Tab-separated table of C-alpha atoms and ligand atoms in Angstrom:
chain	number	residue	atom	x	y	z
A	1	UNK	CA	0.676	-5.783	180.744
A	2	UNK	CA	-0.948	-9.208	179.693
A	3	UNK	CA	-2.589	-8.259	176.393
A	4	UNK	CA	-6.667	-7.951	176.811
A	5	UNK	CA	-9.628	-7.605	174.243
A	6	UNK	CA	-12.598	-5.164	174.184
A	7	UNK	CA	-16.065	-6.208	174.096
A	8	UNK	CA	-18.650	-4.137	173.856
A	9	UNK	CA	-22.576	-4.678	174.512
A	10	UNK	CA	-24.730	-1.896	172.177
A	11	UNK	CA	-27.238	-4.027	171.190
A	12	UNK	CA	-30.189	-2.580	173.307
A	13	UNK	CA	-32.485	-0.471	172.388
A	14	UNK	CA	-32.627	2.098	175.238
A	15	UNK	CA	-36.439	2.965	175.489
A	16	UNK	CA	-35.215	5.554	177.752
A	17	UNK	CA	-34.759	8.036	175.061
A	18	UNK	CA	-37.164	7.701	173.658
A	19	UNK	CA	-35.778	7.834	170.023
A	20	UNK	CA	-35.603	7.196	166.455
A	21	UNK	CA	-31.481	5.962	166.562
A	22	UNK	CA	-30.082	3.480	169.051
A	23	UNK	CA	-29.336	5.207	172.435
A	24	UNK	CA	-25.142	4.631	171.714
A	25	UNK	CA	-25.487	6.407	168.481
A	26	UNK	CA	-26.504	10.411	170.840
A	27	UNK	CA	-23.460	12.057	171.166
A	28	UNK	CA	-21.481	13.326	174.201
A	29	UNK	CA	-19.261	16.917	173.246
A	30	UNK	CA	-19.725	15.650	169.863
A	31	UNK	CA	-18.971	11.984	169.631
A	32	UNK	CA	-21.235	9.329	169.966
A	33	UNK	CA	-21.532	7.392	173.216
A	34	UNK	CA	-20.312	4.379	171.863
A	35	UNK	CA	-17.202	5.665	169.683
A	36	UNK	CA	-16.373	7.253	173.610
A	37	UNK	CA	-16.719	3.944	174.881
A	38	UNK	CA	-14.718	2.550	171.781
A	39	UNK	CA	-11.839	5.055	172.236
A	40	UNK	CA	-10.802	4.830	176.005
A	41	UNK	CA	-10.682	0.882	175.200
A	42	UNK	CA	-8.392	1.616	172.608
A	43	UNK	CA	-6.133	4.015	174.392
A	44	UNK	CA	-6.239	1.620	177.034
A	45	UNK	CA	-3.763	-0.352	175.358
A	46	UNK	CA	-6.947	-3.110	173.975
A	47	UNK	CA	-5.828	-5.355	171.222
A	48	UNK	CA	-8.346	-5.459	169.131
A	49	UNK	CA	-12.207	-4.285	169.637
A	50	UNK	CA	-15.773	-6.898	168.706
A	51	UNK	CA	-19.437	-4.637	169.305
A	52	UNK	CA	-22.580	-6.054	169.799
A	53	UNK	CA	-25.179	-4.853	168.093
A	54	UNK	CA	-28.620	-5.642	166.792
A	55	UNK	CA	-31.172	-2.507	168.172
A	56	UNK	CA	-30.797	-0.307	165.235
A	57	UNK	CA	-27.964	-2.084	163.644
A	58	UNK	CA	-26.827	-0.866	160.938
A	59	UNK	CA	-27.050	2.823	163.080
A	60	UNK	CA	-23.809	1.803	165.441
A	61	UNK	CA	-22.057	-0.058	162.291
A	62	UNK	CA	-21.984	3.486	160.407
A	63	UNK	CA	-20.890	5.348	163.850
A	64	UNK	CA	-17.872	3.056	164.587
A	65	UNK	CA	-16.568	2.320	161.444
A	66	UNK	CA	-14.063	-0.359	160.802
A	67	UNK	CA	-12.029	-0.292	164.641
A	68	UNK	CA	-13.445	-2.785	165.959
A	69	UNK	CA	-15.115	-5.804	164.456
A	70	UNK	CA	-19.566	-6.662	165.234
A	71	UNK	CA	-20.696	-9.594	165.918
A	72	UNK	CA	-25.251	-10.025	165.682
A	73	UNK	CA	-27.587	-10.199	169.003
A	74	UNK	CA	-30.908	-11.087	167.294
A	75	UNK	CA	-32.804	-10.519	170.234
A	76	UNK	CA	-31.900	-9.182	173.489
A	77	UNK	CA	-32.354	-11.266	176.104
A	78	UNK	CA	-29.972	-10.011	178.207
A	79	UNK	CA	-26.303	-8.928	179.080
A	80	UNK	CA	-25.038	-12.526	179.636
A	81	UNK	CA	-26.458	-13.657	176.302
A	82	UNK	CA	-24.773	-10.506	174.280
A	83	UNK	CA	-21.935	-11.491	175.444
A	84	UNK	CA	-22.742	-15.301	174.149
A	85	UNK	CA	-22.719	-13.832	170.964
A	86	UNK	CA	-19.152	-13.154	171.315
A	87	UNK	CA	-17.833	-16.370	171.666
A	88	UNK	CA	-15.834	-16.756	168.788
A	89	UNK	CA	-13.755	-13.536	169.206
A	90	UNK	CA	-13.797	-14.179	173.212
A	91	UNK	CA	-11.019	-17.309	172.146
A	92	UNK	CA	-9.099	-15.137	170.419
A	93	UNK	CA	-8.639	-13.441	173.684
A	94	UNK	CA	-6.073	-13.704	176.416
A	95	UNK	CA	-7.916	-11.211	178.513
A	96	UNK	CA	-11.146	-9.226	177.896
A	97	UNK	CA	-12.395	-5.848	178.800
A	98	UNK	CA	-16.433	-5.894	178.873
A	99	UNK	CA	-17.841	-2.975	178.142
A	100	UNK	CA	-21.015	-1.257	177.920
A	101	UNK	CA	-22.177	1.435	175.121
A	102	UNK	CA	-23.834	3.799	177.193
A	103	UNK	CA	-21.160	4.678	180.064
A	104	UNK	CA	-19.265	7.382	177.268
A	105	UNK	CA	-17.965	9.133	180.006
A	106	UNK	CA	-14.457	5.694	181.306
A	107	UNK	CA	-11.587	7.015	180.916
A	108	UNK	CA	-8.100	5.556	179.780
A	109	UNK	CA	-7.168	6.132	183.028
A	110	UNK	CA	-9.458	4.044	184.764
A	111	UNK	CA	-9.678	1.643	182.290
A	112	UNK	CA	-5.715	0.968	182.721
A	113	UNK	CA	-5.900	1.095	185.783
A	114	UNK	CA	-8.903	-1.631	186.647
A	115	UNK	CA	-5.989	-3.902	184.106
A	116	UNK	CA	-3.767	-3.557	186.246
A	117	UNK	CA	-5.034	-4.798	189.195
A	118	UNK	CA	-6.700	-7.563	187.759
A	119	UNK	CA	-3.447	-8.880	186.273
A	120	UNK	CA	-1.689	-8.459	188.964
A	121	UNK	CA	-3.922	-10.336	191.513
A	122	UNK	CA	-4.523	-13.052	188.889
A	123	UNK	CA	-7.800	-12.414	189.130
A	124	UNK	CA	-10.516	-14.865	186.523
A	125	UNK	CA	-12.905	-11.748	187.176
A	126	UNK	CA	-12.476	-7.858	188.465
A	127	UNK	CA	-15.520	-6.059	187.984
A	128	UNK	CA	-15.193	-2.147	188.112
A	129	UNK	CA	-17.674	-0.626	190.703
A	130	UNK	CA	-18.694	2.146	193.005
A	131	UNK	CA	-19.857	3.756	196.373
A	132	UNK	CA	-23.264	5.716	194.865
A	133	UNK	CA	-25.012	7.668	197.499
A	134	UNK	CA	-28.680	6.552	195.650
A	135	UNK	CA	-27.887	3.223	194.395
A	136	UNK	CA	-31.545	2.547	192.713
A	137	UNK	CA	-31.878	0.667	189.773
A	138	UNK	CA	-28.158	-0.606	189.748
A	139	UNK	CA	-26.991	-3.422	190.977
A	140	UNK	CA	-25.089	-4.232	194.151
A	141	UNK	CA	-21.853	-5.735	194.970
A	142	UNK	CA	-22.179	-8.508	197.276
A	143	UNK	CA	-19.017	-9.405	199.376
A	144	UNK	CA	-18.141	-12.068	202.100
A	145	UNK	CA	-17.372	-10.763	205.432
A	146	UNK	CA	-13.728	-11.217	204.741
A	147	UNK	CA	-14.246	-8.875	202.151
A	148	UNK	CA	-13.872	-10.396	198.792
A	149	UNK	CA	-16.266	-10.468	196.415
A	150	UNK	CA	-19.083	-13.086	196.487
A	151	UNK	CA	-22.041	-11.981	193.360
A	152	UNK	CA	-23.562	-9.145	191.910
A	153	UNK	CA	-27.621	-9.039	192.452
A	154	UNK	CA	-29.294	-7.155	190.526
A	155	UNK	CA	-31.691	-4.311	192.266
A	156	UNK	CA	-35.311	-6.691	191.040
A	157	UNK	CA	-33.944	-9.251	192.720
A	158	UNK	CA	-32.262	-7.933	195.543
A	159	UNK	CA	-33.111	-8.663	198.840
A	160	UNK	CA	-34.248	-6.129	201.235
A	161	UNK	CA	-31.007	-6.513	203.280
A	162	UNK	CA	-29.205	-6.335	199.657
A	163	UNK	CA	-30.819	-3.630	198.610
A	164	UNK	CA	-29.390	-1.526	201.379
A	165	UNK	CA	-25.582	-1.954	200.028
A	166	UNK	CA	-24.710	0.787	198.210
A	167	UNK	CA	-21.493	-0.695	196.566
A	168	UNK	CA	-22.773	-0.629	192.542
A	169	UNK	CA	-21.841	-2.552	189.516
A	170	UNK	CA	-20.779	-0.309	187.412
A	171	UNK	CA	-21.166	-2.939	184.427
A	172	UNK	CA	-17.555	-2.572	183.445
A	173	UNK	CA	-15.285	-5.725	183.905
A	174	UNK	CA	-11.839	-6.982	183.290
A	175	UNK	CA	-12.157	-11.218	182.748
A	176	UNK	CA	-10.144	-13.364	182.231
A	177	UNK	CA	-11.430	-14.937	178.307
A	178	UNK	CA	-11.078	-18.301	179.855
A	179	UNK	CA	-13.125	-17.778	182.550
A	180	UNK	CA	-15.696	-15.619	181.453
A	181	UNK	CA	-16.812	-18.761	179.081
A	182	UNK	CA	-16.641	-21.206	181.000
A	183	UNK	CA	-19.485	-19.081	182.964
A	184	UNK	CA	-21.082	-18.725	180.158
A	185	UNK	CA	-22.183	-22.328	180.044
A	186	UNK	CA	-24.264	-21.836	184.067
A	187	UNK	CA	-25.709	-18.481	183.362
A	188	UNK	CA	-29.569	-19.239	183.131
A	189	UNK	CA	-32.358	-16.705	182.217
A	190	UNK	CA	-33.979	-17.892	185.380
A	191	UNK	CA	-34.454	-14.132	187.667
A	192	UNK	CA	-36.993	-11.436	188.288
A	193	UNK	CA	-36.819	-10.280	184.771
A	194	UNK	CA	-36.299	-13.496	182.651
A	195	UNK	CA	-32.722	-12.420	180.983
A	196	UNK	CA	-29.431	-13.833	180.750
A	197	UNK	CA	-27.465	-11.565	183.367
A	198	UNK	CA	-23.436	-11.288	182.480
A	199	UNK	CA	-23.439	-10.211	185.875
A	200	UNK	CA	-24.341	-13.909	187.039
A	201	UNK	CA	-20.667	-15.045	185.442
A	202	UNK	CA	-19.040	-13.261	188.597
A	203	UNK	CA	-20.042	-16.161	191.550
A	204	UNK	CA	-20.414	-18.728	188.607
A	205	UNK	CA	-16.496	-18.124	188.553
A	206	UNK	CA	-15.705	-18.351	192.416
A	207	UNK	CA	-18.187	-21.421	192.406
A	208	UNK	CA	-15.846	-22.869	190.768
A	209	UNK	CA	-12.576	-21.979	192.700
A	210	UNK	CA	-12.208	-19.195	190.070
A	211	UNK	CA	-10.721	-15.412	191.674
A	212	UNK	CA	-12.796	-12.497	192.231
A	213	UNK	CA	-11.651	-8.558	192.745
A	214	UNK	CA	-13.344	-5.391	192.664
A	215	UNK	CA	-11.713	-2.937	191.616
A	216	UNK	CA	-13.559	0.961	193.368
A	217	UNK	CA	-13.465	3.517	190.401
A	218	UNK	CA	-12.749	6.712	193.011
A	219	UNK	CA	-14.387	8.564	190.170
A	220	UNK	CA	-18.519	8.145	190.336
A	221	UNK	CA	-18.952	10.048	187.005
A	222	UNK	CA	-16.754	8.650	184.646
A	223	UNK	CA	-19.178	5.206	185.422
A	224	UNK	CA	-22.239	7.130	185.108
A	225	UNK	CA	-24.938	4.946	182.317
A	226	UNK	CA	-26.586	7.021	180.767
A	227	UNK	CA	-30.427	5.692	180.558
A	228	UNK	CA	-32.321	8.927	179.315
A	229	UNK	CA	-31.966	12.507	177.850
A	230	UNK	CA	-31.328	13.690	181.126
A	231	UNK	CA	-28.512	11.984	182.062
A	232	UNK	CA	-27.205	12.333	178.256
A	233	UNK	CA	-27.425	16.408	179.389
A	234	UNK	CA	-25.723	15.813	183.226
A	235	UNK	CA	-23.382	13.024	181.313
A	236	UNK	CA	-22.574	16.078	178.225
A	237	UNK	CA	-21.579	18.761	181.453
A	238	UNK	CA	-19.509	16.736	182.764
A	239	UNK	CA	-17.296	15.630	180.277
A	240	UNK	CA	-17.349	19.567	178.667
A	241	UNK	CA	-16.020	19.934	182.255
A	242	UNK	CA	-13.721	17.671	181.327
A	243	UNK	CA	-12.698	18.335	178.350
A	244	UNK	CA	-12.812	22.065	178.506
A	245	UNK	CA	-10.294	21.856	181.839
A	246	UNK	CA	-7.768	19.927	179.567
A	247	UNK	CA	-7.827	22.756	177.031
A	248	UNK	CA	-7.023	25.350	180.028
A	249	UNK	CA	-4.199	23.409	181.522
A	250	UNK	CA	-2.953	23.253	177.670
A	251	UNK	CA	-2.203	26.983	177.938
A	252	UNK	CA	-5.883	28.049	175.850
A	253	UNK	CA	-7.590	30.403	177.743
A	254	UNK	CA	-11.777	29.994	177.570
A	255	UNK	CA	-13.492	32.757	179.134
A	256	UNK	CA	-16.060	31.198	180.067
A	257	UNK	CA	-16.076	27.146	179.702
A	258	UNK	CA	-19.511	26.407	181.301
A	259	UNK	CA	-20.862	28.749	178.144
A	260	UNK	CA	-17.755	26.775	175.697
A	261	UNK	CA	-18.969	23.654	173.813
A	262	UNK	CA	-15.241	21.689	172.312
A	263	UNK	CA	-15.078	17.869	170.887
A	264	UNK	CA	-12.323	16.996	172.379
A	265	UNK	CA	-10.464	16.359	168.615
A	266	UNK	CA	-9.788	19.143	168.574
A	267	UNK	CA	-6.100	20.680	168.266
A	268	UNK	CA	-5.812	23.637	169.701
A	269	UNK	CA	-2.379	25.781	169.938
A	270	UNK	CA	-1.005	27.913	173.272
A	271	UNK	CA	-2.572	31.786	173.825
A	272	UNK	CA	-5.612	30.807	171.908
A	273	UNK	CA	-8.853	33.104	173.393
A	274	UNK	CA	-12.060	31.562	173.375
A	275	UNK	CA	-15.013	33.896	173.941
A	276	UNK	CA	-18.638	32.307	175.681
A	277	UNK	CA	-20.853	30.709	172.833
A	278	UNK	CA	-18.283	28.911	171.024
A	279	UNK	CA	-18.965	25.327	169.424
A	280	UNK	CA	-15.650	23.518	168.018
A	281	UNK	CA	-16.448	20.029	166.704
A	282	UNK	CA	-15.235	17.427	164.533
A	283	UNK	CA	-11.589	17.600	163.511
A	284	UNK	CA	-10.749	20.835	163.897
A	285	UNK	CA	-7.181	22.668	164.006
A	286	UNK	CA	-6.485	26.384	165.823
A	287	UNK	CA	-3.262	27.447	166.149
A	288	UNK	CA	-1.607	30.074	168.286
A	289	UNK	CA	-3.066	33.254	169.571
A	290	UNK	CA	-6.271	33.011	167.877
A	291	UNK	CA	-8.939	34.809	168.915
A	292	UNK	CA	-12.461	32.761	168.338
A	293	UNK	CA	-16.669	33.673	169.541
A	294	UNK	CA	-17.986	34.999	171.604
A	295	UNK	CA	-20.865	32.785	169.434
A	296	UNK	CA	-18.433	31.014	167.239
A	297	UNK	CA	-19.440	27.879	164.749
A	298	UNK	CA	-16.136	25.806	163.870
A	299	UNK	CA	-16.177	22.296	162.089
A	300	UNK	CA	-13.716	20.390	160.852
A	301	UNK	CA	-11.928	24.261	160.691
A	302	UNK	CA	-8.384	24.866	160.050
A	303	UNK	CA	-7.511	27.848	161.540
A	304	UNK	CA	-3.856	30.001	160.952
A	305	UNK	CA	-1.771	31.767	163.946
A	306	UNK	CA	-3.262	35.122	165.998
A	307	UNK	CA	-6.462	34.898	163.442
A	308	UNK	CA	-9.522	36.918	164.799
A	309	UNK	CA	-12.572	34.756	164.367
A	310	UNK	CA	-16.020	36.923	165.650
A	311	UNK	CA	-20.126	35.282	165.405
A	312	UNK	CA	-19.440	33.217	162.207
A	313	UNK	CA	-19.647	29.928	161.079
A	314	UNK	CA	-16.874	27.735	159.807
A	315	UNK	CA	-17.448	24.714	157.925
A	316	UNK	CA	-15.168	22.038	156.288
A	317	UNK	CA	-12.752	25.139	155.112
A	318	UNK	CA	-8.930	26.220	156.279
A	319	UNK	CA	-8.300	29.911	157.480
A	320	UNK	CA	-4.922	31.495	157.009
A	321	UNK	CA	-2.475	33.486	159.753
A	322	UNK	CA	-3.918	36.821	160.280
A	323	UNK	CA	-6.797	37.302	159.085
A	324	UNK	CA	-10.167	39.078	160.843
A	325	UNK	CA	-13.853	36.192	160.014
A	326	UNK	CA	-16.614	37.891	160.728
A	327	UNK	CA	-18.642	39.537	162.488
A	328	UNK	CA	-21.364	36.989	160.954
A	329	UNK	CA	-19.771	35.579	158.697
A	330	UNK	CA	-20.119	31.795	156.612
A	331	UNK	CA	-17.628	30.400	155.148
A	332	UNK	CA	-19.367	26.889	154.119
A	333	UNK	CA	-17.279	23.588	152.283
A	334	UNK	CA	-15.005	23.433	150.503
A	335	UNK	CA	-13.297	27.614	151.230
A	336	UNK	CA	-9.569	28.361	151.609
A	337	UNK	CA	-8.815	31.317	152.864
A	338	UNK	CA	-5.142	33.229	152.861
A	339	UNK	CA	-3.402	34.658	154.883
A	340	UNK	CA	-3.896	38.240	156.045
A	341	UNK	CA	-8.197	38.403	154.564
A	342	UNK	CA	-10.550	39.897	155.714
A	343	UNK	CA	-13.964	38.146	155.437
A	344	UNK	CA	-15.987	40.527	156.633
A	345	UNK	CA	-19.769	41.399	157.763
A	346	UNK	CA	-22.720	39.026	155.835
A	347	UNK	CA	-19.938	37.680	153.901
A	348	UNK	CA	-20.462	34.013	152.716
A	349	UNK	CA	-17.666	32.154	151.213
A	350	UNK	CA	-18.814	28.707	149.244
A	351	UNK	CA	-15.540	26.267	147.760
A	352	UNK	CA	-14.202	29.588	147.206
A	353	UNK	CA	-9.878	29.527	147.298
A	354	UNK	CA	-8.509	32.771	148.445
A	355	UNK	CA	-5.292	34.609	148.535
A	356	UNK	CA	-3.775	36.262	150.376
A	357	UNK	CA	-4.212	39.552	151.936
A	358	UNK	CA	-8.130	39.891	149.954
A	359	UNK	CA	-10.186	41.805	150.940
A	360	UNK	CA	-13.755	41.014	151.335
A	361	UNK	CA	-15.230	43.533	153.588
A	362	UNK	CA	-19.234	43.278	153.535
A	363	UNK	CA	-22.228	41.802	152.351
A	364	UNK	CA	-20.636	39.996	149.749
A	365	UNK	CA	-20.831	36.198	148.043
A	366	UNK	CA	-18.410	34.562	146.997
A	367	UNK	CA	-19.262	30.791	145.257
A	368	UNK	CA	-17.419	27.752	142.840
A	369	UNK	CA	-14.557	30.444	142.910
A	370	UNK	CA	-10.960	30.759	142.801
A	371	UNK	CA	-9.395	34.296	143.938
A	372	UNK	CA	-6.043	35.630	143.252
A	373	UNK	CA	-4.486	37.135	146.744
A	374	UNK	CA	-5.001	41.303	147.199
A	375	UNK	CA	-7.870	41.419	145.214
A	376	UNK	CA	-10.588	43.805	146.712
A	377	UNK	CA	-13.637	43.600	146.559
A	378	UNK	CA	-16.547	45.890	147.057
A	379	UNK	CA	-20.024	45.954	149.196
A	380	UNK	CA	-22.388	43.880	147.736
A	381	UNK	CA	-20.395	41.949	144.938
A	382	UNK	CA	-22.857	38.491	143.846
A	383	UNK	CA	-20.951	35.635	142.123
A	384	UNK	CA	-23.501	34.366	140.447
A	385	UNK	CA	-22.474	30.801	140.188
A	386	UNK	CA	-25.332	28.459	139.519
A	387	UNK	CA	-27.947	28.920	136.589
A	388	UNK	CA	-30.556	27.057	138.302
A	389	UNK	CA	-29.817	23.837	137.084
A	390	UNK	CA	-25.332	24.398	136.709
A	391	UNK	CA	-22.571	25.499	138.570
A	392	UNK	CA	-19.453	26.919	136.899
A	393	UNK	CA	-16.482	28.581	138.225
A	394	UNK	CA	-15.381	32.332	138.267
A	395	UNK	CA	-11.463	33.209	138.250
A	396	UNK	CA	-10.390	36.198	140.118
A	397	UNK	CA	-7.033	37.110	139.391
A	398	UNK	CA	-4.238	38.798	141.255
A	399	UNK	CA	-4.215	42.462	142.505
A	400	UNK	CA	-8.767	42.458	140.134
A	401	UNK	CA	-10.380	45.210	142.130
A	402	UNK	CA	-14.771	44.737	141.987
A	403	UNK	CA	-16.542	47.326	142.397
A	404	UNK	CA	-19.179	47.854	144.649
A	405	UNK	CA	-22.357	46.187	143.814
A	406	UNK	CA	-21.151	44.242	141.095
A	407	UNK	CA	-22.447	40.325	139.019
A	408	UNK	CA	-19.523	37.964	138.335
A	409	UNK	CA	-21.441	36.108	136.110
A	410	UNK	CA	-20.048	32.629	135.747
A	411	UNK	CA	-18.572	31.183	134.744
A	412	UNK	CA	-16.494	34.410	134.197
A	413	UNK	CA	-12.244	35.162	134.496
A	414	UNK	CA	-11.213	38.574	135.896
A	415	UNK	CA	-7.613	39.302	134.399
A	416	UNK	CA	-4.796	40.885	136.859
A	417	UNK	CA	-4.871	44.302	137.848
A	418	UNK	CA	-8.679	44.342	136.231
A	419	UNK	CA	-10.904	47.096	136.829
A	420	UNK	CA	-15.240	46.057	137.455
A	421	UNK	CA	-16.970	49.850	137.865
A	422	UNK	CA	-19.560	49.782	140.265
A	423	UNK	CA	-23.072	48.413	139.382
A	424	UNK	CA	-21.369	45.955	136.371
A	425	UNK	CA	-22.704	42.533	136.044
A	426	UNK	CA	-19.561	41.015	134.617
A	427	UNK	CA	-20.797	38.213	131.438
A	428	UNK	CA	-17.227	38.364	129.635
A	429	UNK	CA	-13.295	37.851	130.598
A	430	UNK	CA	-11.969	40.591	131.823
A	431	UNK	CA	-8.227	41.804	130.361
A	432	UNK	CA	-5.063	42.472	132.527
A	433	UNK	CA	-5.737	45.525	133.765
A	434	UNK	CA	-8.303	46.893	131.824
A	435	UNK	CA	-11.008	48.052	133.169
A	436	UNK	CA	-15.143	47.166	132.757
A	437	UNK	CA	-18.147	48.902	132.669
A	438	UNK	CA	-20.750	46.820	132.267
A	439	UNK	CA	-23.877	49.063	133.611
A	440	UNK	CA	-26.008	51.849	131.618
A	441	UNK	CA	-24.691	55.090	131.655
A	442	UNK	CA	-26.336	57.818	133.185
A	443	UNK	CA	-28.555	60.297	131.471
A	444	UNK	CA	-28.963	63.671	134.160
A	445	UNK	CA	-32.354	65.940	133.010
A	446	UNK	CA	-31.701	69.361	133.623
A	447	UNK	CA	-35.472	70.646	135.865
A	448	UNK	CA	-37.129	67.642	135.178
A	449	UNK	CA	-39.086	68.178	139.220
A	450	UNK	CA	-40.116	71.591	137.959
A	451	UNK	CA	-42.262	70.408	134.550
A	452	UNK	CA	-43.027	67.220	137.386
A	453	UNK	CA	-44.614	70.178	139.240
A	454	UNK	CA	-46.479	72.201	136.601
B	501	LIG	C1	-26.339	-3.613	184.063
B	501	LIG	C2	-25.957	-4.638	184.846
B	501	LIG	C3	-25.971	-3.806	186.045
B	501	LIG	C4	-25.028	-2.699	186.672
B	501	LIG	C5	-25.800	-1.762	185.366
B	501	LIG	C6	-24.727	-0.635	185.630
B	501	LIG	C7	-26.632	-7.019	184.079
B	501	LIG	C8	-27.640	-7.862	183.946
B	501	LIG	N1	-26.788	-5.853	185.243
B	501	LIG	O1	-27.360	-3.455	184.298
B	501	LIG	O2	-25.669	-4.795	187.015
B	501	LIG	O3	-25.236	-1.817	187.822
B	501	LIG	O4	-25.663	-2.460	183.710
B	501	LIG	O5	-25.364	0.387	184.116
B	501	LIG	O6	-25.488	-6.561	183.038
B	501	LIG	N2	-27.586	-4.908	175.772
B	501	LIG	C9	-27.555	-5.902	174.767
B	501	LIG	N3	-27.778	-6.667	174.639
B	501	LIG	C10	-29.211	-7.167	176.196
B	501	LIG	C11	-29.476	-6.465	176.816
B	501	LIG	C12	-28.567	-5.413	177.348
B	501	LIG	O7	-26.168	-5.319	173.934
B	501	LIG	O8	-30.074	-7.862	175.591
B	501	LIG	C13	-26.317	-3.809	176.686
B	501	LIG	C14	-27.466	-2.486	176.253
B	501	LIG	O9	-27.239	-1.858	174.999
B	501	LIG	C15	-26.652	-2.098	177.507
B	501	LIG	C16	-25.608	-2.422	177.695
B	501	LIG	O10	-25.816	-3.700	177.586
B	501	LIG	O11	-25.770	-0.887	176.255
B	501	LIG	C17	-26.502	-2.747	178.945
B	501	LIG	O12	-27.720	-3.397	179.101
B	501	LIG	P1	-29.196	-2.806	180.396
B	501	LIG	O13	-30.029	-2.919	179.774
B	501	LIG	O14	-28.641	-0.611	180.062
B	501	LIG	O15	-28.681	-3.226	181.533
B	501	LIG	P2	-28.276	-2.301	182.951
B	501	LIG	O16	-30.512	-2.493	183.183
B	501	LIG	O17	-28.523	-0.967	183.222
B	502	LIG	CA1	-27.425	0.753	181.473
């Protein structure tokens, strides 16, 4: 198949979003709309991509990163004008796929198929269309009597007759780059909106003897444009269903797909079960036979096989195999919890390395610490890592036993096999196999209550 480049129009303001942000950086299932469009184009085989930016340009640039080049459209004078800014990019390409940044549901397969039809028919332009029962607002596809495509008429410029047409312009096209470049020279702003319409390119190409075709997209959802937050929620729901179906068909059980929110960057192993109310976002890698939920939030988390996570939040951290997390655990960035550990209820971890078989069963905070294997934390242990100014590191070695309600004032080291008596505030290093008691001795005053009563 011939090569093609992708040009994504994303300079518009998107007024109807009523947002301080560019429309195309709003997320659908955890990923910016413009990145969803770009992902589909690149996976469909686009050899390079350029994004036309203008409104909130830096925001869009930051979201896209280095996967595309950028060109500025300083004033937004229409989709045709946007493409004119990318002339240099078009000159480098044989075919170009023009997409809009606000149609995040477009799939790789549809683009691939449309490109195939475009080249097989040797078209100069192939527009992606769909049949909409309610075509309101969209450009209409006007065909000749023999069925070939003649032109696209914008809703605002359409006659009564033309408004009755239900085949709409998706705003996505494949062009021979040369034909598009030629047509751009002839586009004017002589229309209802005083804009340079990209849609006019099709009529100009036909007029000049070029060949236009349409590729009718069977799944209308894919070309849904997102212009306001109601449509954003509809798009999110459709995308969510598709993503969840992909995981279910690959061997993951999702108890209630309508109530499970997974970003499609996640890798999830076979026979993992996800309970309702769970959000999995960013680059998560989840093993086999893992139980997650209900009500968990995992962000960029790596979870080992056979671990279970219940009503907990895990961010930018790794959890080993056969470990229990939760209910109500909070694992903050920079943690690496080993195999067969327990991170129980109301345990908070931050930048903590926890060795295999270590148990933090309840009500414990461990931050900026390196903990060995088979350490036992009693209920209510606090690693005192912050003096109000600086953070310090605590080291707890293998097989140590930390009694309930202890404070470990950092920087401090508890050596292998050491015991900390319950209620201690530890400020100095505890030697190997020692017992440290750091609390006042109990005083018993016999018959004290009798004296008080008198
Ligand atoms: C466009 C099509 C319409 C089609 C519809 C599908 C035109 C003239 N009309 O209309 O036929 O049915 O898409 O959704 O092309 N943009 C720029 N610079 C501009 C103007 C727009 O970059 O100067 C970008 C926007 O950021 C957006 C995209 O182009 O991502 C589409 O623009 P929009 O104004 O939403 O076009 P529609 O009116 O929806
Ligand atoms: Ca639009």
